Amino acid sequence: AAVTTPRASCDLVARASIDGATVNALFQTDGSWLLRSGERRSDAELRAAASIAQPVPFTCLPPLSGRRVALNL
């Protein structure tokens, strides 16, 4: 079947320390971040978790692989 809708060029994943725990998050089309626990965080909340000692690295992965990497699904 032909693909008729555009897809993102990558899946964006972030790794952050939130409330003392390291979490991975997957960027959603609505601009929020989905955590493995099922919680959602806004982009501002995720970026606010960054500090000099605890940076929040962002990684662009091939389309359709971000869910597996960030959410372990």
Coordinates of N, CA and C in Angstrom, one line a residue:
A1 N 0.8 -1.2 0.0 CA 0.0 0.0 0.0 C 0.9 1.2 0.0
A2 N 0.5 2.2 -0.7 CA 1.2 3.5 -0.8 C 1.0 4.3 0.5
V3 N 2.1 4.9 0.9 CA 2.0 5.8 2.1 C 1.5 7.2 1.6
T4 N 0.4 7.7 2.1 CA -0.1 8.9 1.6 C 0.0 10.1 2.6
T5 N 0.4 9.8 3.8 CA 0.5 10.9 4.8 C 2.0 11.0 5.1
P6 N 2.4 12.3 5.3 CA 3.8 12.5 5.7 C 4.2 12.0 7.0
R7 N 5.4 11.5 7.2 CA 5.9 11.1 8.5 C 7.1 11.9 8.9
A8 N 7.3 12.0 10.2 CA 8.5 12.7 10.7 C 9.7 12.1 10.2
S9 N 10.8 12.9 10.0 CA 12.0 12.4 9.5 C 12.8 11.6 10.6
C10 N 12.4 11.8 11.9 CA 13.0 11.0 12.9 C 12.0 11.0 14.1
D11 N 12.3 10.0 15.1 CA 11.6 10.0 16.4 C 12.6 10.7 17.3
L12 N 12.1 11.6 18.1 CA 12.9 12.4 19.0 C 12.7 11.8 20.4
V13 N 13.9 11.4 21.0 CA 13.9 10.8 22.3 C 14.8 11.7 23.3
A14 N 14.3 11.8 24.5 CA 15.1 12.5 25.5 C 15.4 11.6 26.7
R15 N 16.4 11.9 27.4 CA 16.8 11.2 28.7 C 17.0 12.3 29.7
A16 N 16.2 12.2 30.8 CA 16.2 13.2 31.8 C 16.2 12.6 33.2
S17 N 16.6 13.4 34.2 CA 16.5 13.1 35.6 C 15.3 13.9 36.1
I18 N 14.2 13.2 36.5 CA 13.0 13.8 37.0 C 12.7 13.2 38.4
D19 N 12.7 14.1 39.4 CA 12.4 13.7 40.8 C 13.4 12.6 41.2
G20 N 14.6 12.7 40.8 CA 15.7 11.8 41.2 C 15.8 10.5 40.4
A21 N 14.9 10.3 39.5 CA 14.9 9.1 38.7 C 15.2 9.4 37.2
T22 N 16.0 8.6 36.6 CA 16.4 8.8 35.2 C 15.2 8.2 34.3
V23 N 14.7 9.0 33.4 CA 13.6 8.6 32.6 C 13.9 8.8 31.1
N24 N 13.4 8.0 30.2 CA 13.4 8.3 28.8 C 12.1 8.8 28.4
A25 N 12.0 9.6 27.4 CA 10.8 10.2 26.9 C 10.7 10.2 25.4
L26 N 9.5 10.1 24.9 CA 9.3 10.1 23.4 C 8.5 11.3 23.1
F27 N 9.0 12.1 22.1 CA 8.2 13.3 21.7 C 7.0 12.9 20.9
Q28 N 5.8 13.5 21.3 CA 4.6 13.2 20.7 C 4.2 14.3 19.7
T29 N 3.3 14.0 18.8 CA 2.9 15.0 17.8 C 2.1 16.2 18.4
D30 N 1.6 16.1 19.6 CA 0.9 17.2 20.2 C 1.9 18.1 21.0
G31 N 3.2 17.8 20.9 CA 4.2 18.6 21.5 C 4.6 18.2 23.0
S32 N 3.9 17.2 23.5 CA 4.2 16.7 24.8 C 5.3 15.5 24.7
W33 N 5.7 15.1 25.9 CA 6.7 14.0 26.0 C 6.0 12.9 26.7
L34 N 6.0 11.7 26.2 CA 5.5 10.5 26.8 C 6.6 9.7 27.5
L35 N 6.4 9.5 28.8 CA 7.3 8.7 29.6 C 6.9 7.3 29.6
R36 N 7.8 6.4 30.0 CA 7.5 5.0 30.0 C 6.4 4.6 31.0
S37 N 6.2 5.4 32.1 CA 5.2 5.2 33.0 C 3.8 5.5 32.5
G38 N 3.8 6.2 31.3 CA 2.5 6.6 30.7 C 2.2 8.0 31.0
E39 N 3.0 8.7 31.9 CA 2.8 10.1 32.2 C 3.2 10.9 31.0
R40 N 2.6 12.1 30.9 CA 3.1 13.0 29.9 C 3.6 14.3 30.6
R41 N 4.6 14.8 30.0 CA 5.2 16.1 30.5 C 5.3 17.0 29.3
S42 N 5.1 18.3 29.6 CA 5.2 19.3 28.6 C 6.7 19.5 28.2
D43 N 6.9 20.1 27.1 CA 8.3 20.4 26.6 C 9.0 21.3 27.7
A44 N 8.3 22.3 28.2 CA 8.9 23.2 29.2 C 9.2 22.4 30.4
E45 N 8.4 21.5 30.9 CA 8.7 20.7 32.1 C 10.0 19.8 31.9
L46 N 10.1 19.2 30.7 CA 11.2 18.4 30.4 C 12.5 19.2 30.4
R47 N 12.4 20.3 29.7 CA 13.6 21.2 29.6 C 14.0 21.8 31.0
A48 N 13.0 22.0 31.8 CA 13.3 22.6 33.2 C 14.1 21.6 34.0
A49 N 14.0 20.3 33.7 CA 14.7 19.3 34.4 C 16.2 19.3 34.1
A50 N 16.6 20.1 33.1 CA 18.1 20.2 32.7 C 18.8 21.1 33.6
S51 N 20.1 20.7 33.9 CA 21.0 21.5 34.7 C 22.4 21.3 34.2
I52 N 23.4 22.0 34.7 CA 24.8 21.7 34.3 C 25.2 20.3 34.7
A53 N 24.8 19.9 35.9 CA 25.1 18.6 36.4 C 24.3 17.5 35.7
Q54 N 23.1 17.8 35.3 CA 22.1 16.8 34.8 C 21.6 17.3 33.5
P55 N 22.4 17.3 32.4 CA 21.8 17.7 31.1 C 20.7 16.8 30.6
V56 N 19.9 17.3 29.7 CA 18.9 16.4 29.0 C 19.3 16.3 27.6
P57 N 19.9 15.1 27.3 CA 20.3 14.9 25.9 C 19.1 14.5 25.0
F58 N 19.0 15.0 23.8 CA 18.0 14.6 22.9 C 18.7 13.8 21.7
T59 N 18.0 12.8 21.3 CA 18.5 11.9 20.3 C 17.5 11.7 19.2
C60 N 17.9 11.9 17.9 CA 17.0 11.6 16.8 C 17.2 10.2 16.3
L61 N 16.2 9.4 16.3 CA 16.3 8.0 15.9 C 15.5 7.8 14.6
P62 N 15.8 6.7 13.9 CA 15.0 6.4 12.7 C 13.6 6.3 13.0
P63 N 12.7 6.8 12.1 CA 11.3 6.7 12.3 C 10.8 5.3 12.7
L64 N 9.9 5.3 13.7 CA 9.3 4.1 14.2 C 10.2 3.3 15.2
S65 N 11.4 3.8 15.5 CA 12.2 3.1 16.5 C 12.2 3.8 17.8
G66 N 11.8 5.0 17.9 CA 11.8 5.8 19.2 C 10.9 5.1 20.2
R67 N 9.8 4.6 19.9 CA 8.9 3.9 20.9 C 9.6 2.8 21.6
R68 N 10.3 2.0 20.8 CA 11.1 0.9 21.4 C 12.2 1.3 22.3
V69 N 12.9 2.3 21.9 CA 14.1 2.8 22.6 C 13.6 3.6 23.9
A70 N 12.7 4.5 23.7 CA 12.3 5.3 24.9 C 11.4 4.6 25.8
L71 N 10.5 3.9 25.3 CA 9.4 3.3 26.1 C 9.6 1.8 26.4
N72 N 10.6 1.2 25.8 CA 10.9 -0.2 25.9 C 9.8 -1.1 25.5
L73 N 9.1 -0.7 24.4 CA 8.0 -1.5 23.9 C 8.3 -2.2 22.6

